[in-house]
Tab-separated table of C-alpha atoms in Angstrom:
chain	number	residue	atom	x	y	z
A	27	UNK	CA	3.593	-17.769	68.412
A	28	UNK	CA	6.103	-15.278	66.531
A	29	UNK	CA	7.527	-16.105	63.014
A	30	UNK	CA	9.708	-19.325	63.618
A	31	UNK	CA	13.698	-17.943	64.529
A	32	UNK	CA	15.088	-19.879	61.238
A	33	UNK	CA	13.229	-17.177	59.180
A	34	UNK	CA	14.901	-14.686	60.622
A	35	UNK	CA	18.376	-15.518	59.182
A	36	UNK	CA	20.508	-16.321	55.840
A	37	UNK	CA	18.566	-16.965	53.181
A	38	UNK	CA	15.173	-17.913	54.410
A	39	UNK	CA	14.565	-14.348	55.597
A	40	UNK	CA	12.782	-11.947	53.994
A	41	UNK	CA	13.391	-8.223	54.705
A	42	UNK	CA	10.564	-6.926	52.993
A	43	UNK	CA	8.634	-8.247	56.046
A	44	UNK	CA	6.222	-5.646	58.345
A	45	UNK	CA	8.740	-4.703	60.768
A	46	UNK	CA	5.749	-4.522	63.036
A	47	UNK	CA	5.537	-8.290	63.045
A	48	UNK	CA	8.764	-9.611	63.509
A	49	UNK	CA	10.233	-11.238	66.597
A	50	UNK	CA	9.196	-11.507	69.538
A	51	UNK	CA	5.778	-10.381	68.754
A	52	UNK	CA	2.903	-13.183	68.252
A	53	UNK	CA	0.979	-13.473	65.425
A	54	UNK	CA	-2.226	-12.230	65.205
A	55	UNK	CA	-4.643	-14.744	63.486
A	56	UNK	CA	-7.313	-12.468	64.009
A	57	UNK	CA	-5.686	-9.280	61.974
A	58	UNK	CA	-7.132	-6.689	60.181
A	59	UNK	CA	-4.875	-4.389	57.905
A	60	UNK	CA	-5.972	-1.211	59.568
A	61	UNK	CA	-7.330	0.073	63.424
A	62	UNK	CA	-10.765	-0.950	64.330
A	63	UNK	CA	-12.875	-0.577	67.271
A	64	UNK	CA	-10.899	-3.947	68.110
A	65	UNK	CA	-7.638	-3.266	67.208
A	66	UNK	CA	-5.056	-6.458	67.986
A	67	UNK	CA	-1.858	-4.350	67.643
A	68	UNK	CA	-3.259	-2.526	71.024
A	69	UNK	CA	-2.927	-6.257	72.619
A	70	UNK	CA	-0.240	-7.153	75.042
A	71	UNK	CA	1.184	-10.474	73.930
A	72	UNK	CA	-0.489	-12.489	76.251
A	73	UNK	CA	-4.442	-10.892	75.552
A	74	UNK	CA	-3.649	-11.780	71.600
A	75	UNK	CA	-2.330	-15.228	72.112
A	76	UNK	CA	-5.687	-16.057	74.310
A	77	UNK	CA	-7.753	-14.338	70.935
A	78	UNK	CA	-5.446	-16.683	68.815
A	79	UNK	CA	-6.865	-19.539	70.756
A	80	UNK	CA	-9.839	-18.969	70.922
A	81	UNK	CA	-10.364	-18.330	67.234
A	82	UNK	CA	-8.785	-21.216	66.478
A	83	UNK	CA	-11.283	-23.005	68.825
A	84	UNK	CA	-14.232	-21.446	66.560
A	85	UNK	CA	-12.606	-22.052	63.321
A	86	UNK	CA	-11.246	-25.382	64.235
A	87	UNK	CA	-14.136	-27.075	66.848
A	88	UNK	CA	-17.358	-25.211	66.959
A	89	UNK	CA	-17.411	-23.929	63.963
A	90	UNK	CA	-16.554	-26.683	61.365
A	91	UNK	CA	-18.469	-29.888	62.995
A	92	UNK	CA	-19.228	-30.780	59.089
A	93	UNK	CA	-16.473	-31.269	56.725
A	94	UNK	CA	-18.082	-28.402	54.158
A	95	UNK	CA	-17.725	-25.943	57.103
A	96	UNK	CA	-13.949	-26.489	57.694
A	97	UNK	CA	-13.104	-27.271	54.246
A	98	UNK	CA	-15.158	-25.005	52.286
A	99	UNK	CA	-18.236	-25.917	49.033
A	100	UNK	CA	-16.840	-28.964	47.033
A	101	UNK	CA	-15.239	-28.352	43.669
A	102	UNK	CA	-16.578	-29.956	40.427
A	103	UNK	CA	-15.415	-29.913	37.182
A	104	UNK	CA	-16.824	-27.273	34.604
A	105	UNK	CA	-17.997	-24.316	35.324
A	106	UNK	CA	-21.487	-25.967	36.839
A	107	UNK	CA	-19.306	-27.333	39.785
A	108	UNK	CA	-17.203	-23.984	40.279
A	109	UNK	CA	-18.247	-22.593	44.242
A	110	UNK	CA	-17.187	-20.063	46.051
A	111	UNK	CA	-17.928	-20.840	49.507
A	112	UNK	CA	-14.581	-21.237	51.577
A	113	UNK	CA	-13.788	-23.242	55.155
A	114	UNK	CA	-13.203	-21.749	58.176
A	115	UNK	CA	-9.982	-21.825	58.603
A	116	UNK	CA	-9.280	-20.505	54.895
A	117	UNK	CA	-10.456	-16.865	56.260
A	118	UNK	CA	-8.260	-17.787	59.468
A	119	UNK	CA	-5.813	-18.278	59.770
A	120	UNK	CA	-4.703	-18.782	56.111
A	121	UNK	CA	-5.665	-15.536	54.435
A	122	UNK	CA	-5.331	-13.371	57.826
A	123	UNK	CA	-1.570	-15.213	58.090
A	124	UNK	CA	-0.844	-14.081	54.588
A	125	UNK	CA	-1.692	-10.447	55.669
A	126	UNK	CA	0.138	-10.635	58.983
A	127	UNK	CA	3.491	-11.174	57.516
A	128	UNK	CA	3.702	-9.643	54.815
A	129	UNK	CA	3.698	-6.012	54.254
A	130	UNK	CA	0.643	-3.736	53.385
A	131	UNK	CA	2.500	-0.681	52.489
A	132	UNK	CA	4.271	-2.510	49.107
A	133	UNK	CA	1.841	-2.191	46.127
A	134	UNK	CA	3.266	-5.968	44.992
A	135	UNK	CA	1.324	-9.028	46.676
A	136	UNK	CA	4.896	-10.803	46.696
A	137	UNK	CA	5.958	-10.267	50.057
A	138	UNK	CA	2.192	-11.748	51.203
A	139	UNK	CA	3.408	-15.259	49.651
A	140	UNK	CA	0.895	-14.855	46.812
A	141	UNK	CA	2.751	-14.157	43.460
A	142	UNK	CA	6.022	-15.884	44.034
A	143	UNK	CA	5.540	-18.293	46.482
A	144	UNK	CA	9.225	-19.601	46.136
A	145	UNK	CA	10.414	-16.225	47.053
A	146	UNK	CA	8.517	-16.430	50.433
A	147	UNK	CA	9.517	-19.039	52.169
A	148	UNK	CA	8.022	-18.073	55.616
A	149	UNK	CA	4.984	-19.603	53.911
A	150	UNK	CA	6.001	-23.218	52.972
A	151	UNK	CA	5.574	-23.475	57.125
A	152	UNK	CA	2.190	-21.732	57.092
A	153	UNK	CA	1.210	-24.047	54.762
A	154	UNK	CA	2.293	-27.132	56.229
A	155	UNK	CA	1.023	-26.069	59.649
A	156	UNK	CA	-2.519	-25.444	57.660
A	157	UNK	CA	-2.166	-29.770	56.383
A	158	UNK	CA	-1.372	-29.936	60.325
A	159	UNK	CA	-4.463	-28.563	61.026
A	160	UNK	CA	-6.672	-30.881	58.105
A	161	UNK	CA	-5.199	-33.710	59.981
A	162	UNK	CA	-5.956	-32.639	63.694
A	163	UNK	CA	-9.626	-31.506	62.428
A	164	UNK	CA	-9.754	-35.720	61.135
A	165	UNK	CA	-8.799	-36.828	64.172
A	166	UNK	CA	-11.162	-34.760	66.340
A	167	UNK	CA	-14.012	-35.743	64.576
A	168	UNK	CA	-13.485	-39.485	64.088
A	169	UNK	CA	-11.691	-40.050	60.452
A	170	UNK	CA	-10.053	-43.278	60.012
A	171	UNK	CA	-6.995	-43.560	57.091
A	172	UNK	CA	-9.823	-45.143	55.090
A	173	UNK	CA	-12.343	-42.298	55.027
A	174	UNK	CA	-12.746	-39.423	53.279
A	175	UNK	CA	-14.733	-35.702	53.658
A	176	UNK	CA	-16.573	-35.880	50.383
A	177	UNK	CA	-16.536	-39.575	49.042
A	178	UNK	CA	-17.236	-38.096	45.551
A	179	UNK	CA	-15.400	-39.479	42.621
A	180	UNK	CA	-15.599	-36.407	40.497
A	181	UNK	CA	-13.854	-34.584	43.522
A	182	UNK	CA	-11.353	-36.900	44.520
A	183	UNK	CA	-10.483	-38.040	40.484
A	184	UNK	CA	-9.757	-34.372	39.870
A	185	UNK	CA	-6.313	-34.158	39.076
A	186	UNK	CA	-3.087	-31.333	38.984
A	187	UNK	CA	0.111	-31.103	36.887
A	188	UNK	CA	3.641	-30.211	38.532
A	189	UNK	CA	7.241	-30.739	37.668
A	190	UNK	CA	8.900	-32.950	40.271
A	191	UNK	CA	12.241	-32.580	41.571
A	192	UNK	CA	13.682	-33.840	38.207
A	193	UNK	CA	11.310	-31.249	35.979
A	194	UNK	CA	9.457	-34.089	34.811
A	195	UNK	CA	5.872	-33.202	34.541
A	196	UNK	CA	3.536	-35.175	36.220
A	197	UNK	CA	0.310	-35.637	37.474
A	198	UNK	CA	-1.416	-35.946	41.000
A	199	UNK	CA	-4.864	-36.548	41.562
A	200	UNK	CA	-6.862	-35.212	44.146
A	201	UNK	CA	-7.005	-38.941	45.923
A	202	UNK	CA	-3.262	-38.813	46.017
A	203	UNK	CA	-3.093	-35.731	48.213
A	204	UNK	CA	-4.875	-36.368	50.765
A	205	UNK	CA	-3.347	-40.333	52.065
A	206	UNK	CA	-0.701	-39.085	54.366
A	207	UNK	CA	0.366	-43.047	54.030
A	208	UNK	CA	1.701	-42.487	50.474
A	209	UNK	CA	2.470	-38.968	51.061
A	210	UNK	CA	5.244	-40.595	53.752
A	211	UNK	CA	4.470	-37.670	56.453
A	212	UNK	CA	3.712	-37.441	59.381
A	213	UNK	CA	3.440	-34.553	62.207
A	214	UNK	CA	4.833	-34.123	65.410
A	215	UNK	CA	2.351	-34.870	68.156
A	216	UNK	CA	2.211	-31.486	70.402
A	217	UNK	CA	-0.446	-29.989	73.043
A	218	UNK	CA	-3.486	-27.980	71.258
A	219	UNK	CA	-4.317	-25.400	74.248
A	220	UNK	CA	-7.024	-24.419	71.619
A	221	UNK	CA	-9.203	-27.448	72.550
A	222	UNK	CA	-9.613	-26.119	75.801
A	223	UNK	CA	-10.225	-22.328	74.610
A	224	UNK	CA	-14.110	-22.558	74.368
A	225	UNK	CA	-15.366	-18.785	75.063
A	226	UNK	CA	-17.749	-17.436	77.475
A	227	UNK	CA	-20.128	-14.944	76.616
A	228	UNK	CA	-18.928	-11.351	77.015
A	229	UNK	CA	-22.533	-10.709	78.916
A	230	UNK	CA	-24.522	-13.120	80.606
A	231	UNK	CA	-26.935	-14.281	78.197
A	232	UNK	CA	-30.389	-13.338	80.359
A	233	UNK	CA	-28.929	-10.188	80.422
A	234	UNK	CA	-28.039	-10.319	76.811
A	235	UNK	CA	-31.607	-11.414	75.899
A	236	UNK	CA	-33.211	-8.498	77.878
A	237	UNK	CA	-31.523	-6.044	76.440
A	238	UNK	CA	-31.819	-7.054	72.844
A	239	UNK	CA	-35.499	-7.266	73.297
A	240	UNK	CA	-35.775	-3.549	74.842
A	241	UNK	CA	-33.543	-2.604	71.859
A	242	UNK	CA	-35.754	-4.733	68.734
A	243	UNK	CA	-38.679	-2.744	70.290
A	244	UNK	CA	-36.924	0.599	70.985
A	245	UNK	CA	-34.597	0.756	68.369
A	246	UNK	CA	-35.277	1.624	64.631
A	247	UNK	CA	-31.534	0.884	63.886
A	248	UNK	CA	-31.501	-2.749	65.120
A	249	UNK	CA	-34.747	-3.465	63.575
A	250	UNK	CA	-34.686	-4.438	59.938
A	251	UNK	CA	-37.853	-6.052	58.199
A	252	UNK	CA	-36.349	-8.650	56.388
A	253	UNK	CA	-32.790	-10.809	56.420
A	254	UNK	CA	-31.935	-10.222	52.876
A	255	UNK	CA	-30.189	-8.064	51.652
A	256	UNK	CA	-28.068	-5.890	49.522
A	257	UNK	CA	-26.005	-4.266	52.233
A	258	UNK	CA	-22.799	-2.531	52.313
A	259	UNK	CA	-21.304	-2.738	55.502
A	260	UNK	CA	-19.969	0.991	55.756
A	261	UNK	CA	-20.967	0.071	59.682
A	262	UNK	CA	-22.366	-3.064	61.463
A	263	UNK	CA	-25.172	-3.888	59.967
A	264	UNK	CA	-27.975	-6.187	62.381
A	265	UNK	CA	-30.174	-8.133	61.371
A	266	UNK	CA	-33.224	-10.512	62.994
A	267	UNK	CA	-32.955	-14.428	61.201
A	268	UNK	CA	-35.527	-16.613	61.769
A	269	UNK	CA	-34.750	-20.060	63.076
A	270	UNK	CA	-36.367	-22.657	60.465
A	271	UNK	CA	-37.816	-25.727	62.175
A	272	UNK	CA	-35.701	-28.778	61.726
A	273	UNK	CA	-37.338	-31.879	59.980
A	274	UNK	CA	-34.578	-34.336	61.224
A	275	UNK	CA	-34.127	-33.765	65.144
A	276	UNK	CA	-30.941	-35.575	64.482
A	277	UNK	CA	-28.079	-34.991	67.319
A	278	UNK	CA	-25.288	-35.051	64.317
A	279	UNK	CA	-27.415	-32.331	62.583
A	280	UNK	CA	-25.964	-29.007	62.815
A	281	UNK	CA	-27.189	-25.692	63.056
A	282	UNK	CA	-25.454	-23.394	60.280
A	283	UNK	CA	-25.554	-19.871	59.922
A	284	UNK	CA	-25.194	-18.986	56.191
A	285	UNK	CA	-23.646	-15.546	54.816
A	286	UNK	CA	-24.244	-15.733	50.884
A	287	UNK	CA	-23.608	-13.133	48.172
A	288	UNK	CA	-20.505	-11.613	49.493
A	289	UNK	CA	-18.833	-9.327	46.706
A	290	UNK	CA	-15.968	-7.096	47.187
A	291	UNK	CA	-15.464	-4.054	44.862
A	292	UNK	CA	-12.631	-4.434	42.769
A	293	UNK	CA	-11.439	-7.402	44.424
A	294	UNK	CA	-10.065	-5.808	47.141
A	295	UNK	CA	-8.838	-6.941	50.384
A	296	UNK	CA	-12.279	-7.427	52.576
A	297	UNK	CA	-12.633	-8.190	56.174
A	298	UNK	CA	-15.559	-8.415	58.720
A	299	UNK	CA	-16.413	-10.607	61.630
A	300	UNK	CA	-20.003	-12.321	62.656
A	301	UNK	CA	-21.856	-12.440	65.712
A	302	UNK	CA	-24.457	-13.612	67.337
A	303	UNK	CA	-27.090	-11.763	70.058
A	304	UNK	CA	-23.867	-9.036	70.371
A	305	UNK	CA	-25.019	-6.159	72.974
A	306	UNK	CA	-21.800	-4.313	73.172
A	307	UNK	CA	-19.801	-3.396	69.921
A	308	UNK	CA	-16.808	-2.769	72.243
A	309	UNK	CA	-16.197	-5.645	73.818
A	310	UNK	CA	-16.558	-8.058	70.628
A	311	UNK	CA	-13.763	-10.198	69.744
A	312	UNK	CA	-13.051	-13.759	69.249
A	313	UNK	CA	-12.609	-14.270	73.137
A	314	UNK	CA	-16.214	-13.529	73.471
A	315	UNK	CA	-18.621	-16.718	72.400
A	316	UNK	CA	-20.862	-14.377	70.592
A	317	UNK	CA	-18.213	-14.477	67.853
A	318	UNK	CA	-19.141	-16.997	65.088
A	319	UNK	CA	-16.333	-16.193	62.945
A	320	UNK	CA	-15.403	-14.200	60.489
A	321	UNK	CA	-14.474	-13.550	56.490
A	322	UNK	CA	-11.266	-12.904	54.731
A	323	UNK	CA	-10.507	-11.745	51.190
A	324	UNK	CA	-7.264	-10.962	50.237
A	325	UNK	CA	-6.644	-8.809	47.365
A	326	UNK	CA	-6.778	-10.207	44.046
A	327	UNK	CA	-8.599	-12.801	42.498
A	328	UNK	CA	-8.131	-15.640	39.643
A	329	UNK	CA	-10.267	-16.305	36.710
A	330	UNK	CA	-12.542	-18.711	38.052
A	331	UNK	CA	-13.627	-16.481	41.235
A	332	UNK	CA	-12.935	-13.192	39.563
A	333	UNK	CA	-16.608	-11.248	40.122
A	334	UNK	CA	-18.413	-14.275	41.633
A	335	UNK	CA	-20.314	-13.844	45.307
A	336	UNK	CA	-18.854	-15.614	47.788
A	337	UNK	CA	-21.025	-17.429	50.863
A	338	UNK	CA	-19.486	-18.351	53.875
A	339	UNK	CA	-21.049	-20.908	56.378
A	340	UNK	CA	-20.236	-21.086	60.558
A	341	UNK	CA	-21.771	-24.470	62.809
A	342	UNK	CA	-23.545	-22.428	65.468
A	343	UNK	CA	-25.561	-25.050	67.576
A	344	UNK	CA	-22.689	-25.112	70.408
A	345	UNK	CA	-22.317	-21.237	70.304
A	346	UNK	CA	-26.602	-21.082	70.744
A	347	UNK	CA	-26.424	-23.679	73.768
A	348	UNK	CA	-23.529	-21.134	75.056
A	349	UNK	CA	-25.578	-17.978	74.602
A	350	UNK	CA	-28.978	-19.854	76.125
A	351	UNK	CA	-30.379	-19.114	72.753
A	352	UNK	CA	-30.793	-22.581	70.956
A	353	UNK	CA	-34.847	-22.326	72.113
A	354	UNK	CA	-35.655	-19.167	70.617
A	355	UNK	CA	-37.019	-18.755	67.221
A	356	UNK	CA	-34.710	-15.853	66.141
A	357	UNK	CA	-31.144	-14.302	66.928
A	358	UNK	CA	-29.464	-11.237	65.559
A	359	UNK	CA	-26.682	-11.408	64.001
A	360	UNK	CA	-24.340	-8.652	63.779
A	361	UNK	CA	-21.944	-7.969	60.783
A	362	UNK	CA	-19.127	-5.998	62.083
A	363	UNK	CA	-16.406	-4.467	59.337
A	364	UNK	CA	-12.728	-4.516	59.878
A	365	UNK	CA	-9.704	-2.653	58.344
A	366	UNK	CA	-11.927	-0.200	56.777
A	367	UNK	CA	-12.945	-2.106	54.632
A	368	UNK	CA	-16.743	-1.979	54.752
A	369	UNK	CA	-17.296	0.462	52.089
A	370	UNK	CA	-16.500	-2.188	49.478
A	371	UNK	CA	-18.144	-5.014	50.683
A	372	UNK	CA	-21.962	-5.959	49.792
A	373	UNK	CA	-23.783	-8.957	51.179
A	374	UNK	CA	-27.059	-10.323	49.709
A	375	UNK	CA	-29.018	-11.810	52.877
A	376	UNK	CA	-28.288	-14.340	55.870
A	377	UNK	CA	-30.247	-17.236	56.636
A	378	UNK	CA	-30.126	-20.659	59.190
A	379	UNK	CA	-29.879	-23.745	57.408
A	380	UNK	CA	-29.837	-27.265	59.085
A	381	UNK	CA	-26.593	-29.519	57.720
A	382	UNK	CA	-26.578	-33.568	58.348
């Protein structure tokens, strides 16, 4: 899992890359700009592969059973259908990718592939391997050439304007992008060790359950009266959500565990990760099932998202059955800060909604 060798000669490479992250070490989809109480760099290669997989399982399997959970809230036109809720595998490993390779210590976002693109070409590949992904996530969950995520006209009508090979401008609509037929790619077929990296709970789950009960009675700091918010997440912040009844009782329905009015001071680069019924700060991580997954910001922001609250949404019911939790009427949910970051991020509340 290092940067592919091809980068790392003529032309292609880039040597305004974190020397850190070069060959032979693997990337780390999980990464956070600074030490935490999980640090990755601390990770032999094999321990950060195995985290690589199983966040990948999270982001790609358990997590994003619905298509606005892997693919983020769907876009409108106007500002009435501007959203900011992104898809799992935007945080990771697209924004966490970006971080990886490039280098923190340069003031200009180029060498994270965001201002000049063309100049980066490590990330043409990160891209593609992110389509990859969009097609694999079809396939697992059923999608015929014919079908689409959000069969919304005003969605799949939207359209963008680029100059072709020739400098022609033209323009390609939403529908376009998205029929690999007319697109006249395909991708290699290879094994996806991820689909066999489902987590186990870092502590048995009666165990768990004990002990979080002792603490919600015992322990002023994991009590809080309410799930909403503001916080800043200077530490982990806990907090008690309430499991709403279901009116459906439908198998396809699934259990989602909402994080709404994220902001981030300045827009700066934010990161923190989400769990559920965590006992032991130290031993959290995406190998451990309690992790739900987790949000990434990178620095900078456009017009249309510049100052708006973010919400990010994680499937949970398969990570409940894991942690023998799906019966109770509340879990905690832990929101842990990484790369020092906590000190400019706010969130307004958390709540369980039910998604069709």
């Amino acid at each position: 899992m290092p940067i592919p060798d091809i980068y790392m000669k003529g032309e292609l490479h880039d040597e305004k890359r974190d020397g850190r992250h070069l060959p032979p070490a693997p990337v780390a989809i999980d990464y956070s700009t600074s030490p935490d109480n999980f640090d990755s760099s601390n990770e032999t290669a094999a321990e950060q592969i195995a985290a690589n997989l199983a966040l990948l399982y999270h982001h790609m399997v358990s997590g994003a059973t619905k298509p606005e959970l892997f693919m983020g809230c769907r876009l409108r036109p106007g500002e009435d259908g501007a959203c900011s809720g992104t898809g799992t595998i935007e945080a990771a490993p697209h924004n966490t990718v970006h971080m990886w390779v490039g280098n923190i210590e340069m003031p200009s976002t180029r060498t994270w592939g965001l201002s000049t693109p063309p100049r980066a070409t490590v990330f043409y590949a990160h891209h593609a391997n992110l389509d990859r992904l969009w097609v694999l996530w079809r396939q697992l969950n059923g999608y015929d050439k014919s079908q689409r995520e959000f069969d919304d006209p005003q969605w799949l009508d939207s359209h963008f304007y680029f100059y072709d090979e020739n400098a022609d401008l033209v323009r390609v609509k939403v529908r376009d992008a998205i029929d690999m037929d007319r697109l006249r790619y395909a991708y290699e077929e290879v094994d996806l060790p991820w689909l066999d990296a489902r987590p186990r709970p870092s502590v048995p789950p009666n165990v768990a359950r004990s002990l979080l009960r002792a603490k919600e009675n015992d322990d002023n700091l994991l009590r809080m009266a309410t799930n909403k918010g503001p916080w800043t997440l200077e530490e982990t912040v806990r907090v008690q959500v309430a499991r709403p009844k279901s009116t459906i009782k439908a198998r396809e329905e699934e259990e989602v565990l909402v994080v709404e009015g994220i902001s981030v001071e300045n827009e700066m680069y934010a990161k923190f990760d989400v769990y559920i019924n965590l006992v032991d700060e130290t031993m959290a991580s995406p190998r451990s099932r309690e992790f739900a997954g987790c949000f990434v910001k990178m620095k900078g922001a456009d017009m249309a998202t510049k100052g708006r609250r973010r919400n990010i949404k994680f499937g949970i019911s398969e990570i409940l059955e894991d942690l023998e939790a799906d019966e109770e009427e509340s879990i905690w949910v832990s929101l842990v800060p990484r790369g020092g970051t906590g000190n400019v991020t706010r969130v307004d509340g958390i709540r369980i909604d039910y998604m069709p």
